[in-house]
Tab-separated table of C-alpha atoms and ligand atoms in Angstrom:
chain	number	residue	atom	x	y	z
A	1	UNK	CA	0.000	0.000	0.000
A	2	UNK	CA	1.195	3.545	-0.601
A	3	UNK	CA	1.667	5.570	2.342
A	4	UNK	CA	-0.266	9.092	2.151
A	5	UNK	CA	0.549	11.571	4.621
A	6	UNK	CA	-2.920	12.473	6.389
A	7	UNK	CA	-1.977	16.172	5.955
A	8	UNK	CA	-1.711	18.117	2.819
A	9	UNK	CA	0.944	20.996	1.603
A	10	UNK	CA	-1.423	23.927	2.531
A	11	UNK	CA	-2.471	22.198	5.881
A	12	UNK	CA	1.144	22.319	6.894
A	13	UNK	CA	1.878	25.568	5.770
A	14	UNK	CA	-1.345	26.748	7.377
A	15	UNK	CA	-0.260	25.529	10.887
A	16	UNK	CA	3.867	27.091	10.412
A	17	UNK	CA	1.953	30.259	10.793
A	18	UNK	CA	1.826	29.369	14.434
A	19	UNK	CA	4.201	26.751	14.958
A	20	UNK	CA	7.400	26.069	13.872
A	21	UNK	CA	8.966	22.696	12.257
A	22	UNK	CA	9.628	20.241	13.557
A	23	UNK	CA	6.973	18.996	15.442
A	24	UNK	CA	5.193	15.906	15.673
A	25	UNK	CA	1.176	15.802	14.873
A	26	UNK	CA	-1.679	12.730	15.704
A	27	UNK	CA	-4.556	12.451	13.503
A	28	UNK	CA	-7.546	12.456	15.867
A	29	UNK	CA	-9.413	11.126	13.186
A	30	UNK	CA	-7.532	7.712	12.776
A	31	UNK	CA	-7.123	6.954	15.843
A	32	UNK	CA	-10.753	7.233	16.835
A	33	UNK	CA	-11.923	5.035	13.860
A	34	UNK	CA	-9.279	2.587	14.754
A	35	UNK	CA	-9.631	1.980	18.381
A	36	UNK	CA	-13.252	1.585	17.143
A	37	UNK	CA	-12.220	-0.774	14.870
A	38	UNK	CA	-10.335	-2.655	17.225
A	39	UNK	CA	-13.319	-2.852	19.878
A	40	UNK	CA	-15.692	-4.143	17.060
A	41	UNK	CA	-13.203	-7.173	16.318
A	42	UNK	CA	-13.298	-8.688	19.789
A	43	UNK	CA	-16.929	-7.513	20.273
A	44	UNK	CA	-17.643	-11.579	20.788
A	45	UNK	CA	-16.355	-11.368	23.964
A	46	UNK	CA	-18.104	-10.048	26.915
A	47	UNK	CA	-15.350	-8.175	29.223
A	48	UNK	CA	-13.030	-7.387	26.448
A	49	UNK	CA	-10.919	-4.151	27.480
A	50	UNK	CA	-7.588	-2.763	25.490
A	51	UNK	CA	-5.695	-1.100	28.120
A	52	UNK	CA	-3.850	1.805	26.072
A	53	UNK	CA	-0.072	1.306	26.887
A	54	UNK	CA	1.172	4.458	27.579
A	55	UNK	CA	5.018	4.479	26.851
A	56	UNK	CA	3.985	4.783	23.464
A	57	UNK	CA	2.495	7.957	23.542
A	58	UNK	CA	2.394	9.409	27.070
A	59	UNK	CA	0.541	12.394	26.646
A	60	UNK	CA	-2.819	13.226	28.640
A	61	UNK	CA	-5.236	14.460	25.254
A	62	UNK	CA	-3.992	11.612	23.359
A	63	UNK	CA	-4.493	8.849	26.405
A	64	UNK	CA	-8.366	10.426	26.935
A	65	UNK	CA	-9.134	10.390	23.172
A	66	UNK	CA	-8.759	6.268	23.913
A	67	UNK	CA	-10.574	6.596	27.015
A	68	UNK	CA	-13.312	8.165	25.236
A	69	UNK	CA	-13.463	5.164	22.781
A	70	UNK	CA	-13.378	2.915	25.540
A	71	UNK	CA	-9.497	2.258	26.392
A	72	UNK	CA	-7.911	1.831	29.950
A	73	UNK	CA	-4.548	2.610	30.802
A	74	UNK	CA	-1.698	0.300	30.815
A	75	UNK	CA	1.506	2.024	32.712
A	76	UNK	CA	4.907	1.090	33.830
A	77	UNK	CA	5.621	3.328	36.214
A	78	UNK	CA	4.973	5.909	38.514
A	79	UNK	CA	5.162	9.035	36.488
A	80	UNK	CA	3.084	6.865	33.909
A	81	UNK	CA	-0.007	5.993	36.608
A	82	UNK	CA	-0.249	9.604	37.390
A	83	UNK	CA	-1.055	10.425	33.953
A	84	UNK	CA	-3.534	8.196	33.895
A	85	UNK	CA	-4.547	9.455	37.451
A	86	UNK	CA	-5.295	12.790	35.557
A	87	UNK	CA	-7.592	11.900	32.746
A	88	UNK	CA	-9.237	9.806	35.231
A	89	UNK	CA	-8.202	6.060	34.672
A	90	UNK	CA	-7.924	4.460	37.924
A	91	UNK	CA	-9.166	1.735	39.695
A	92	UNK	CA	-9.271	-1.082	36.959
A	93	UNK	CA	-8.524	1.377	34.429
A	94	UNK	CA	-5.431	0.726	34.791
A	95	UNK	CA	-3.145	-2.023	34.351
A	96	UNK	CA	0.034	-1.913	35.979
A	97	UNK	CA	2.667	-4.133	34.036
A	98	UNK	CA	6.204	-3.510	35.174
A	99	UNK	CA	9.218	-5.209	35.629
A	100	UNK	CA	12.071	-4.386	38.137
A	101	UNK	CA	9.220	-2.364	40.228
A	102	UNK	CA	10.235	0.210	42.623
A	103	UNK	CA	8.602	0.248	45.767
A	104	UNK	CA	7.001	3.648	45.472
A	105	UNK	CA	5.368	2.633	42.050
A	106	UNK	CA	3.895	-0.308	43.366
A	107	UNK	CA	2.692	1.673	46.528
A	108	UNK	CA	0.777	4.143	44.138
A	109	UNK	CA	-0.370	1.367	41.613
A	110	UNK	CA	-2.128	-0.303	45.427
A	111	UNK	CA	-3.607	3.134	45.841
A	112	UNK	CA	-4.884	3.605	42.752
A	113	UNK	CA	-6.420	0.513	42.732
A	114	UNK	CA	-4.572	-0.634	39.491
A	115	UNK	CA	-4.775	-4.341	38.477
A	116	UNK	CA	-1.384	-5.385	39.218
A	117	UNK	CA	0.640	-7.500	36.571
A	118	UNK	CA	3.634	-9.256	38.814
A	119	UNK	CA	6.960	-9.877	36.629
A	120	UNK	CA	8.649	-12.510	39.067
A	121	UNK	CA	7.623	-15.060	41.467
A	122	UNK	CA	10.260	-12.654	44.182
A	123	UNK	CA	7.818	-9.604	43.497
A	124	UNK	CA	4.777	-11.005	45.995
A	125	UNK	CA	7.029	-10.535	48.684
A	126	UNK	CA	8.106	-7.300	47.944
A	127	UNK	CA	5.005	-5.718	46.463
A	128	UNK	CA	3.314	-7.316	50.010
A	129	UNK	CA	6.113	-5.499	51.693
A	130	UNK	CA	5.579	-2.340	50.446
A	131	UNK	CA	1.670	-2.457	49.706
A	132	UNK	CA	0.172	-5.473	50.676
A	133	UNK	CA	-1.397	-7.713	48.357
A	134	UNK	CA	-4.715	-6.696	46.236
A	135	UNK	CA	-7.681	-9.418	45.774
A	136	UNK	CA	-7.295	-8.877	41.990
A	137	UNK	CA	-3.935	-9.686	40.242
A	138	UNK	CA	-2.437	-10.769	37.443
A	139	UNK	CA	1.494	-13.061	36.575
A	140	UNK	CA	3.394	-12.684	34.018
A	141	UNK	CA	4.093	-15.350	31.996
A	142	UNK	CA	7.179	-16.234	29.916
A	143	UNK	CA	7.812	-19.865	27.820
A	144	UNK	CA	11.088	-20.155	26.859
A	145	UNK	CA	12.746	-20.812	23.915
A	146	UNK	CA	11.294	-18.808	20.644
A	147	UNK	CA	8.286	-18.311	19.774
A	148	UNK	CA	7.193	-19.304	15.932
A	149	UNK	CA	4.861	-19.149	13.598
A	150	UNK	CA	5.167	-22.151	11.476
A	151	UNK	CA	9.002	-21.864	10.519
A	152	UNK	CA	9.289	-18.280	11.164
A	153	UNK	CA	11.162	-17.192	14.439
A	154	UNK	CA	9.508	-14.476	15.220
A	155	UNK	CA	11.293	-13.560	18.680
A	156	UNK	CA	13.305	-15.105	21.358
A	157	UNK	CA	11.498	-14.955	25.069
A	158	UNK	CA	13.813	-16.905	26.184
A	159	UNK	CA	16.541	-14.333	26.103
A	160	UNK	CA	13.810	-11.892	27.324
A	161	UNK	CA	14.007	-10.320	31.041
A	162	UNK	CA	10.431	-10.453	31.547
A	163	UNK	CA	7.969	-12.431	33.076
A	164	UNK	CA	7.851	-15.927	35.225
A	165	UNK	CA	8.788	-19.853	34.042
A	166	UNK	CA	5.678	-22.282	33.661
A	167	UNK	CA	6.925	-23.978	37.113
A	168	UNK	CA	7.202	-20.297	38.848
A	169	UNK	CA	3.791	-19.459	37.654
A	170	UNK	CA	1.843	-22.279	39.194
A	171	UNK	CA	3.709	-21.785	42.324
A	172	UNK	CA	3.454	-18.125	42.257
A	173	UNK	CA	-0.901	-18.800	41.964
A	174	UNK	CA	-0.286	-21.006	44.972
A	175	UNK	CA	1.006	-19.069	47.012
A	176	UNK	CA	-1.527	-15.589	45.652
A	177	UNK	CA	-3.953	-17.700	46.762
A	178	UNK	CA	-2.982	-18.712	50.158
A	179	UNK	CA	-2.387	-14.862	50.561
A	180	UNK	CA	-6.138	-14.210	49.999
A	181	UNK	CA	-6.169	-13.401	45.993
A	182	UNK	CA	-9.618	-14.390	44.647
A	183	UNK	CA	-9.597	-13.057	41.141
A	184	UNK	CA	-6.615	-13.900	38.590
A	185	UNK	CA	-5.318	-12.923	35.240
A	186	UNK	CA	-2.481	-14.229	32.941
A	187	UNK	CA	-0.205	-12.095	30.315
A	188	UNK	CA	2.511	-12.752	28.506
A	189	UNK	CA	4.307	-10.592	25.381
A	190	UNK	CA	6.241	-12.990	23.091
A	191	UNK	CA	7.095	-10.938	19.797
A	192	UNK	CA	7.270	-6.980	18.787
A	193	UNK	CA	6.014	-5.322	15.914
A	194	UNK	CA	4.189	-8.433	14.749
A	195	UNK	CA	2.893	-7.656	10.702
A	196	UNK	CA	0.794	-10.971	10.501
A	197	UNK	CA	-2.513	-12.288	11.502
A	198	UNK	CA	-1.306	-15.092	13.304
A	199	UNK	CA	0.356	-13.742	16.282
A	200	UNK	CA	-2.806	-13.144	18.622
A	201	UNK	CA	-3.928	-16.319	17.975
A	202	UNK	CA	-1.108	-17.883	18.483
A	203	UNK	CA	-0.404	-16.447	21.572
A	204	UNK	CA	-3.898	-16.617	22.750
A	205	UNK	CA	-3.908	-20.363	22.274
A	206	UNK	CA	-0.568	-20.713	24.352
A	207	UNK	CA	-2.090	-18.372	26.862
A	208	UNK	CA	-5.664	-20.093	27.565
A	209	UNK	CA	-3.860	-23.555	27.497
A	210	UNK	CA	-2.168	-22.593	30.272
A	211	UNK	CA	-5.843	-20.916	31.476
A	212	UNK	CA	-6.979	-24.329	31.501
A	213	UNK	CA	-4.333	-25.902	32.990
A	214	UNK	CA	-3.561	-23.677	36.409
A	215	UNK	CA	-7.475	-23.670	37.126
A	216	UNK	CA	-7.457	-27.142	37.082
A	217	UNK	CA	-4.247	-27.262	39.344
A	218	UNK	CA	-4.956	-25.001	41.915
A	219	UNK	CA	-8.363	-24.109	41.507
A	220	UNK	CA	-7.657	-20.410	40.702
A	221	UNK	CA	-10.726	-18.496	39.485
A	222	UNK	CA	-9.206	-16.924	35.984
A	223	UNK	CA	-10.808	-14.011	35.006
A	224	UNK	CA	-8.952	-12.470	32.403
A	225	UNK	CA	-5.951	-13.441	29.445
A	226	UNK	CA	-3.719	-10.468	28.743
A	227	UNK	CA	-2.435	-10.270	25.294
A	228	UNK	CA	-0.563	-7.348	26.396
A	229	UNK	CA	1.128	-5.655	23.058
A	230	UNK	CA	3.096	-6.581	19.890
A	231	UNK	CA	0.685	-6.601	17.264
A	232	UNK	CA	2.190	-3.890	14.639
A	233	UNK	CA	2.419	-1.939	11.592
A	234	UNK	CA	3.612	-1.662	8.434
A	235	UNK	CA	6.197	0.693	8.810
A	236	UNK	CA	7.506	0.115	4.697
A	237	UNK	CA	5.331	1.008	1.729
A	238	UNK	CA	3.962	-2.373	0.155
A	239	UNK	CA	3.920	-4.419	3.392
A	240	UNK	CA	0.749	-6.379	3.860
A	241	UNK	CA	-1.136	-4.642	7.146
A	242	UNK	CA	-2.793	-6.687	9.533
A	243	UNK	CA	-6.227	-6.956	9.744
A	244	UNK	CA	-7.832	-6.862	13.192
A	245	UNK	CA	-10.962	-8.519	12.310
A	246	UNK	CA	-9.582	-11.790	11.086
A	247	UNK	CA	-7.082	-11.594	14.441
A	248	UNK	CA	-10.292	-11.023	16.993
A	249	UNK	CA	-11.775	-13.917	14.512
A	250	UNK	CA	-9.080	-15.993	15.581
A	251	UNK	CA	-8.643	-15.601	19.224
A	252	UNK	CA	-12.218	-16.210	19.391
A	253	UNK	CA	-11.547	-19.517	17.348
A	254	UNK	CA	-9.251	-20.532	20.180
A	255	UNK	CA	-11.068	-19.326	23.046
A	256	UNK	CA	-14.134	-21.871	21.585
A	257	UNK	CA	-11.401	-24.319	21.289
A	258	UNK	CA	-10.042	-24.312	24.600
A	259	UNK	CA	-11.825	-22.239	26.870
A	260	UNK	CA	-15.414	-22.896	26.672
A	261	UNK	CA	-15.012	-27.051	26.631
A	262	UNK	CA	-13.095	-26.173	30.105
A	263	UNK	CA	-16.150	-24.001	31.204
A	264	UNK	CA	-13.993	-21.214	31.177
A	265	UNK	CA	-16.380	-18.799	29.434
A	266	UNK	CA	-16.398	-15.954	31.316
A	267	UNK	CA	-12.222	-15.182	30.938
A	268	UNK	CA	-12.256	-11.847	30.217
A	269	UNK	CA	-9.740	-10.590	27.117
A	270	UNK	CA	-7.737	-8.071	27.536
A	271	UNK	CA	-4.710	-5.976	25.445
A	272	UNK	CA	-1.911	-3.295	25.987
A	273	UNK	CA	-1.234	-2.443	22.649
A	274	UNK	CA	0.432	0.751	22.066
A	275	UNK	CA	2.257	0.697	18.328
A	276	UNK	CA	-0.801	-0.875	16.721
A	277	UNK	CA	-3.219	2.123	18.363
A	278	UNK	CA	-0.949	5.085	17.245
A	279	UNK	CA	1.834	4.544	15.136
A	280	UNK	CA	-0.025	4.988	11.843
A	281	UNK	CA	-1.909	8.129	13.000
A	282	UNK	CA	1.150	10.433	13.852
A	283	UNK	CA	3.548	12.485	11.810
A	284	UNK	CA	7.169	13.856	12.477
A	285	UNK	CA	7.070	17.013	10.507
A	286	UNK	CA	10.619	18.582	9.769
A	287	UNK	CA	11.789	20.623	7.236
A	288	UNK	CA	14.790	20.664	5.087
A	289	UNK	CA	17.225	23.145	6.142
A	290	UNK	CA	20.798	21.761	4.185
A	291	UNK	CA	21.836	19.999	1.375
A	292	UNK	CA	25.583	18.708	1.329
A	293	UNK	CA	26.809	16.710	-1.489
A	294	UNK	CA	30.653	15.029	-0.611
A	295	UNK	CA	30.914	11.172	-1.036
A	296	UNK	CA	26.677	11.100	-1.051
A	297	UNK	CA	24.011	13.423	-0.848
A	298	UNK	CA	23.164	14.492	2.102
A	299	UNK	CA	19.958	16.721	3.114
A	300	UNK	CA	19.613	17.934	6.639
A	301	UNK	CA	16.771	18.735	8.391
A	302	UNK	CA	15.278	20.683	11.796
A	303	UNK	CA	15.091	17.314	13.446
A	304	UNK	CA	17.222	14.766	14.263
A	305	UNK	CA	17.112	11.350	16.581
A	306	UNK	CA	16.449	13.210	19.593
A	307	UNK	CA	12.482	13.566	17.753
A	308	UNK	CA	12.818	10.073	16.597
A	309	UNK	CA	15.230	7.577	17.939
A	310	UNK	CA	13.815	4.726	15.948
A	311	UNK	CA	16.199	4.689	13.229
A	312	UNK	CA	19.279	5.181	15.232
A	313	UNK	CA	18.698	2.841	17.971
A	314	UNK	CA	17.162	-0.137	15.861
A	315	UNK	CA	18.237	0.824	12.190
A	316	UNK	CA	14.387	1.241	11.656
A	317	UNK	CA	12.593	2.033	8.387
A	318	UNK	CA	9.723	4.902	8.562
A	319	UNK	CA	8.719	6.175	5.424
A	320	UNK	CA	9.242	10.114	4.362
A	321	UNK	CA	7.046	12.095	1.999
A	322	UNK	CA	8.520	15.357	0.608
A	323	UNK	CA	5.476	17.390	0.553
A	324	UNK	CA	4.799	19.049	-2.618
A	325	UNK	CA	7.463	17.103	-4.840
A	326	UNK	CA	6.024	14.742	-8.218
A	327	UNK	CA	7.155	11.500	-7.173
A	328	UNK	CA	7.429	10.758	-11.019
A	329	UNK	CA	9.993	13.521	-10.975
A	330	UNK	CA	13.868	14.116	-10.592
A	331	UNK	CA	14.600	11.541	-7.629
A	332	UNK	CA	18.109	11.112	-5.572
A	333	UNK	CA	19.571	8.961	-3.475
A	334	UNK	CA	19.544	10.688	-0.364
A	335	UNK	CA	20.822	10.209	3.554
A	336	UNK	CA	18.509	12.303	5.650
A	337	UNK	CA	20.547	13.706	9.258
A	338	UNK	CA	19.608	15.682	12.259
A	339	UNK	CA	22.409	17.743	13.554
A	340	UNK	CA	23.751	15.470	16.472
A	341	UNK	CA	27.129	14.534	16.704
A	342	UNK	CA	26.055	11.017	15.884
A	343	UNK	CA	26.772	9.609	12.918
A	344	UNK	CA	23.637	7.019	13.386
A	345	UNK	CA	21.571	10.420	13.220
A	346	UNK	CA	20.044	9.919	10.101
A	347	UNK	CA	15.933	9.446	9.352
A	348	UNK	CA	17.216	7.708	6.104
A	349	UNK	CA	20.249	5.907	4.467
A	350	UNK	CA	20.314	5.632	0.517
A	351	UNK	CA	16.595	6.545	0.191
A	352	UNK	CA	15.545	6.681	-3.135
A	353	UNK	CA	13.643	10.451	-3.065
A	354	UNK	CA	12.091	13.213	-4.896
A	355	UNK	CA	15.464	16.092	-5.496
A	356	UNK	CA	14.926	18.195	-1.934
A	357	UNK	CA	14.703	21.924	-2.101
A	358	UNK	CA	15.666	23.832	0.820
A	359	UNK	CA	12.314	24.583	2.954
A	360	UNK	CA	11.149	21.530	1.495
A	361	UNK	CA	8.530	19.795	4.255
A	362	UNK	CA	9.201	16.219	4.799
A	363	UNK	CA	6.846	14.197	7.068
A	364	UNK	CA	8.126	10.942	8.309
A	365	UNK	CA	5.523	8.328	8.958
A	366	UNK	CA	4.350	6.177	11.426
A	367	UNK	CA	5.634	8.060	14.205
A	368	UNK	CA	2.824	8.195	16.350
A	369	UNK	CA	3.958	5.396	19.283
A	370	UNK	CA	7.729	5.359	20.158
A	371	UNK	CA	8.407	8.355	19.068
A	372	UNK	CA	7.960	11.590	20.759
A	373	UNK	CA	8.331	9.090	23.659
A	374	UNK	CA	11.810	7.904	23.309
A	375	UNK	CA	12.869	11.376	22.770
A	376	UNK	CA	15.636	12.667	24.801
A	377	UNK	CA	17.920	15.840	25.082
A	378	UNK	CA	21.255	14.610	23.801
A	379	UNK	CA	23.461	17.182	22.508
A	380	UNK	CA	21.179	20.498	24.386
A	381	UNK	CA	18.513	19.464	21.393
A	382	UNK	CA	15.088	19.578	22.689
A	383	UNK	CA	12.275	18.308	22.902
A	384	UNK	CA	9.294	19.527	20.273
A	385	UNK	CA	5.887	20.497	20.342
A	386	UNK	CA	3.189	17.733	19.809
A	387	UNK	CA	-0.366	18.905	17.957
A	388	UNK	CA	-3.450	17.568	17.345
A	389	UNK	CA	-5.391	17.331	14.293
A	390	UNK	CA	-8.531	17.772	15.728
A	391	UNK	CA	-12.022	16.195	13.447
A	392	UNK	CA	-13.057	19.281	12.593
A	393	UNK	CA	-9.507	20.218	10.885
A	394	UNK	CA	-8.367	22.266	13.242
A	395	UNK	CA	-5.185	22.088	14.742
A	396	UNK	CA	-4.685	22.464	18.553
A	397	UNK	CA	-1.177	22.132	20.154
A	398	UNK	CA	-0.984	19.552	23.165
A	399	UNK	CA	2.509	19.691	24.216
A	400	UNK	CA	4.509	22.936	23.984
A	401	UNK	CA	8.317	22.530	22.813
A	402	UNK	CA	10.637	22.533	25.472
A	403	UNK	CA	12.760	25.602	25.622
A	404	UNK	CA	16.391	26.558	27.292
A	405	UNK	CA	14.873	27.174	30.352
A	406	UNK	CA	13.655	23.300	30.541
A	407	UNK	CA	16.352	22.229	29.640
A	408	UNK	CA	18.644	24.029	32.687
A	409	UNK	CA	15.534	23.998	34.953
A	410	UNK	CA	17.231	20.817	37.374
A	411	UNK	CA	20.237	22.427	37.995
A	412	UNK	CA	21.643	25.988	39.573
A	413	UNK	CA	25.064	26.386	38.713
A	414	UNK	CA	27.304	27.914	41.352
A	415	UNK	CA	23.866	29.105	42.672
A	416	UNK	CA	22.215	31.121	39.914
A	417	UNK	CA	19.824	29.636	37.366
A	418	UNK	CA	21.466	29.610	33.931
A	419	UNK	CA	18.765	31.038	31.480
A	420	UNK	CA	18.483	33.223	28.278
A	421	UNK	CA	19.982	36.730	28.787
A	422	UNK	CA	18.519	39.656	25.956
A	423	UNK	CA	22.351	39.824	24.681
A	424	UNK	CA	21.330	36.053	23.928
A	425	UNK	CA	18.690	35.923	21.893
B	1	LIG	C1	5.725	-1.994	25.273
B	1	LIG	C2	4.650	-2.742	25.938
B	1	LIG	C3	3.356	-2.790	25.386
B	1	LIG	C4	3.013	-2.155	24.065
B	1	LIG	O1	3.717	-2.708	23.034
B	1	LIG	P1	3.413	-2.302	21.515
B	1	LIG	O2	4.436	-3.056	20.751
B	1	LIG	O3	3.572	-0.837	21.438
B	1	LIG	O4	2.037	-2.732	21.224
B	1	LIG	C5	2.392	-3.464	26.084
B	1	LIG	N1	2.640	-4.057	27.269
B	1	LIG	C6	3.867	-4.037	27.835
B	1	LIG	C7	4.073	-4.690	29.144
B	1	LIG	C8	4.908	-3.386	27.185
B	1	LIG	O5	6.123	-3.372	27.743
């Protein structure tokens, strides 16, 4: 499939008027009709909840847009439960799935009344140390090995730090149980950025197996099966996307299959999925500011990795539109930079692209979950704005860009504040 940005020329240069490249932008929009989308396909089951994981895009109009369609919260740590404190996700709203927990986050996940998702068997001491243990939880599970898909390898949870062995989890229920839980839930996350149908179901059917299994052991009342995240997107033009309908079709297939025969048809399905709910529906929006030609061609731009760290950290592909340019034109084989002193800093290595002018807008796809996120302030950059496409087509900004004064704002040097000075501007 072609990728089309889901904002036009004039759009963009409607909204430099009052902000300034780069930014990133969400598509209200798409991410409505999606996390509709996504409710319809497991609509066959009852208690069915996706709990919105928030690392992915941790801002507060973005997480209640998703609780407006529906979505809980799922967080990983205490900064992350008090956003979802302030649009008003609490209680079992929220899903708290960490690993190597500090006490204080588990303390506030207790107080907020978060469904608790224990990483290791050596966490129901601790988080009963620090918070006591809730009626409601849920264990982590982790196989071993790889997990496949017919001769694929799609990931290796065996090398993975998370979650609890099949003997630690039936001991870990044991003991929940002698402790006074009365209400249980599994989850386990096996492979990331999944781009086939197969993965839910796959996982589902390892998941309620195991359902069947520790109710029949230790006579644990299972409530719920989290699929937690990893189904993805197709970051690359051409790539087949999934489709959520025939996944919900086949974790229902297994949940007939192994669940209901066990009279286990009340389990409750729930899902954390961050990439899959807002990847697709945000932009990085930069603008070309140099063009260097020595051993390649080189265009810079306003951003760099500190905006998007995808493509430096895991060599990732996201797609980039120059706005305005005939793609049947004059093309060039182009690497794309920020300005860090990185050499990984680049959006784009040997991409085959329209010829860049100077003040040419490029928007880089897909950057809606993992992106504004894993932003950081390497070399003094910082941090931009985030805006909204609202339905209407109006744009409303929902983060301001960080400025100097952020960035100095933990530290007085030799007891004065360093800031701006007029001779510095
Ligand atoms: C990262 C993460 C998710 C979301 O993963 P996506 O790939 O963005 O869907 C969900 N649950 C947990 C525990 C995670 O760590």
């Amino acid at each position: 499939m072609e990728k089309t940005p889901f904002v036009t020329l004039e759009q963009l240069k409607e909204i430099e008027k009052n902000y300034p490249t780069p930014y990133h932008i969400y598509d209200e929009k798409g991410i409505r009709e999606n996390a509709r989308r996504l409710k319809q396909a497991f609509s066959w089951n009852k208690g069915f909840k996706e709990y919105f994981a928030v690392k992915a895009t941790p801002n507060p109009y973005i997480m209640k847009i998703l609780s407006e369609e529906g979505c809980g919260s799922d967080c990983s740590s205490y900064t992350e439960l008090l956003l979802a404190k302030s649009i008003g996700n609490v209680g079992s709203e929220i899903m708290f799935s960490s690993n190597t927990t500090p006490p204080e986050d588990f303390a506030l996940a207790r107080k907020l009344g978060a469904i608790i998702n224990l990483d290791d068997i050596t966490h129901i001491d601790f988080l009963e140390k620090v918070a006591g243990i809730p009626e409601t939880i849920c264990c982590r599970f982790n196989p071993g090995g790889y997990f496949e898909l017919g001769t694929d390898i799609m990931d290796n949870p065996g090398d993975a730090k998370y979650g609890m062995t099949h003997e630690q989890i039936f001991e870990a229920f044991r003991i929940l149980m002698q402790k006074g839980v009365k209400h249980f839930g599994i989850h386990s996350f096996l492979a990331s950025n999944t781009v086939t149908n197969d993965y839910y179901p796959e996982l589902a059917r390892q998941l309620f197996e195991l359902a069947v299994e520790l109710k029949q052991e230790t006579g644990a009342s299972i409530e719920f099966v989290n699929l937690s995240g990893g189904v993805g997107v197709p970051y690359r033009p051409g790539q087949e996307p999934n489709d959520i309908m025939v996944i919900g079709e086949g974790v229902r297939r297994q949940y007939e299959r192994i669940l209901v025969p066990a009279g286990m048809d009340n389990v409750a399905i729930f899902t954390e999925l961050g990439r899959y709910m807002l990847a697709p529906y945000g932009h990085l929006v930069t603008k070309a500011i140099h063009r260097k030609e020595t051993y390649k061609h080189y265009i810079g731009v306003d951003a760099c990795a500190c905006n998007l760290m995808r493509p430096a950290m895991y060599g990732a592909y996201h797609h980039i539109t120059v706005m305005g340019k005939d793609e049947h034109g004059k093309r060039v084989i182009y690497d794309v930079t920020g300005s860090l002193c990185e050499n990984n800093d680049k959006f784009a290595v040997d991409r085959d692209l329209p010829a860049i002018d100077i003040g040419d807008f490029l928007v880089i796809h897909d950057t809606g979950a993992h992106g504004f996120s894993m932003g950081y302030n390497y070399n003094g950059k910082l941090r931009s704005a985030e805006l909204l496409l609202q339905e209407d087509g109006s744009v409303k900004m929902i983060r301001r860009a960080e400025t100097p004064a952020d960035y100095f704002a933990t530290f007085d040097f030799e007891g004065a504040t360093i800031k701006v000075d007029a001779e510095d501007k």
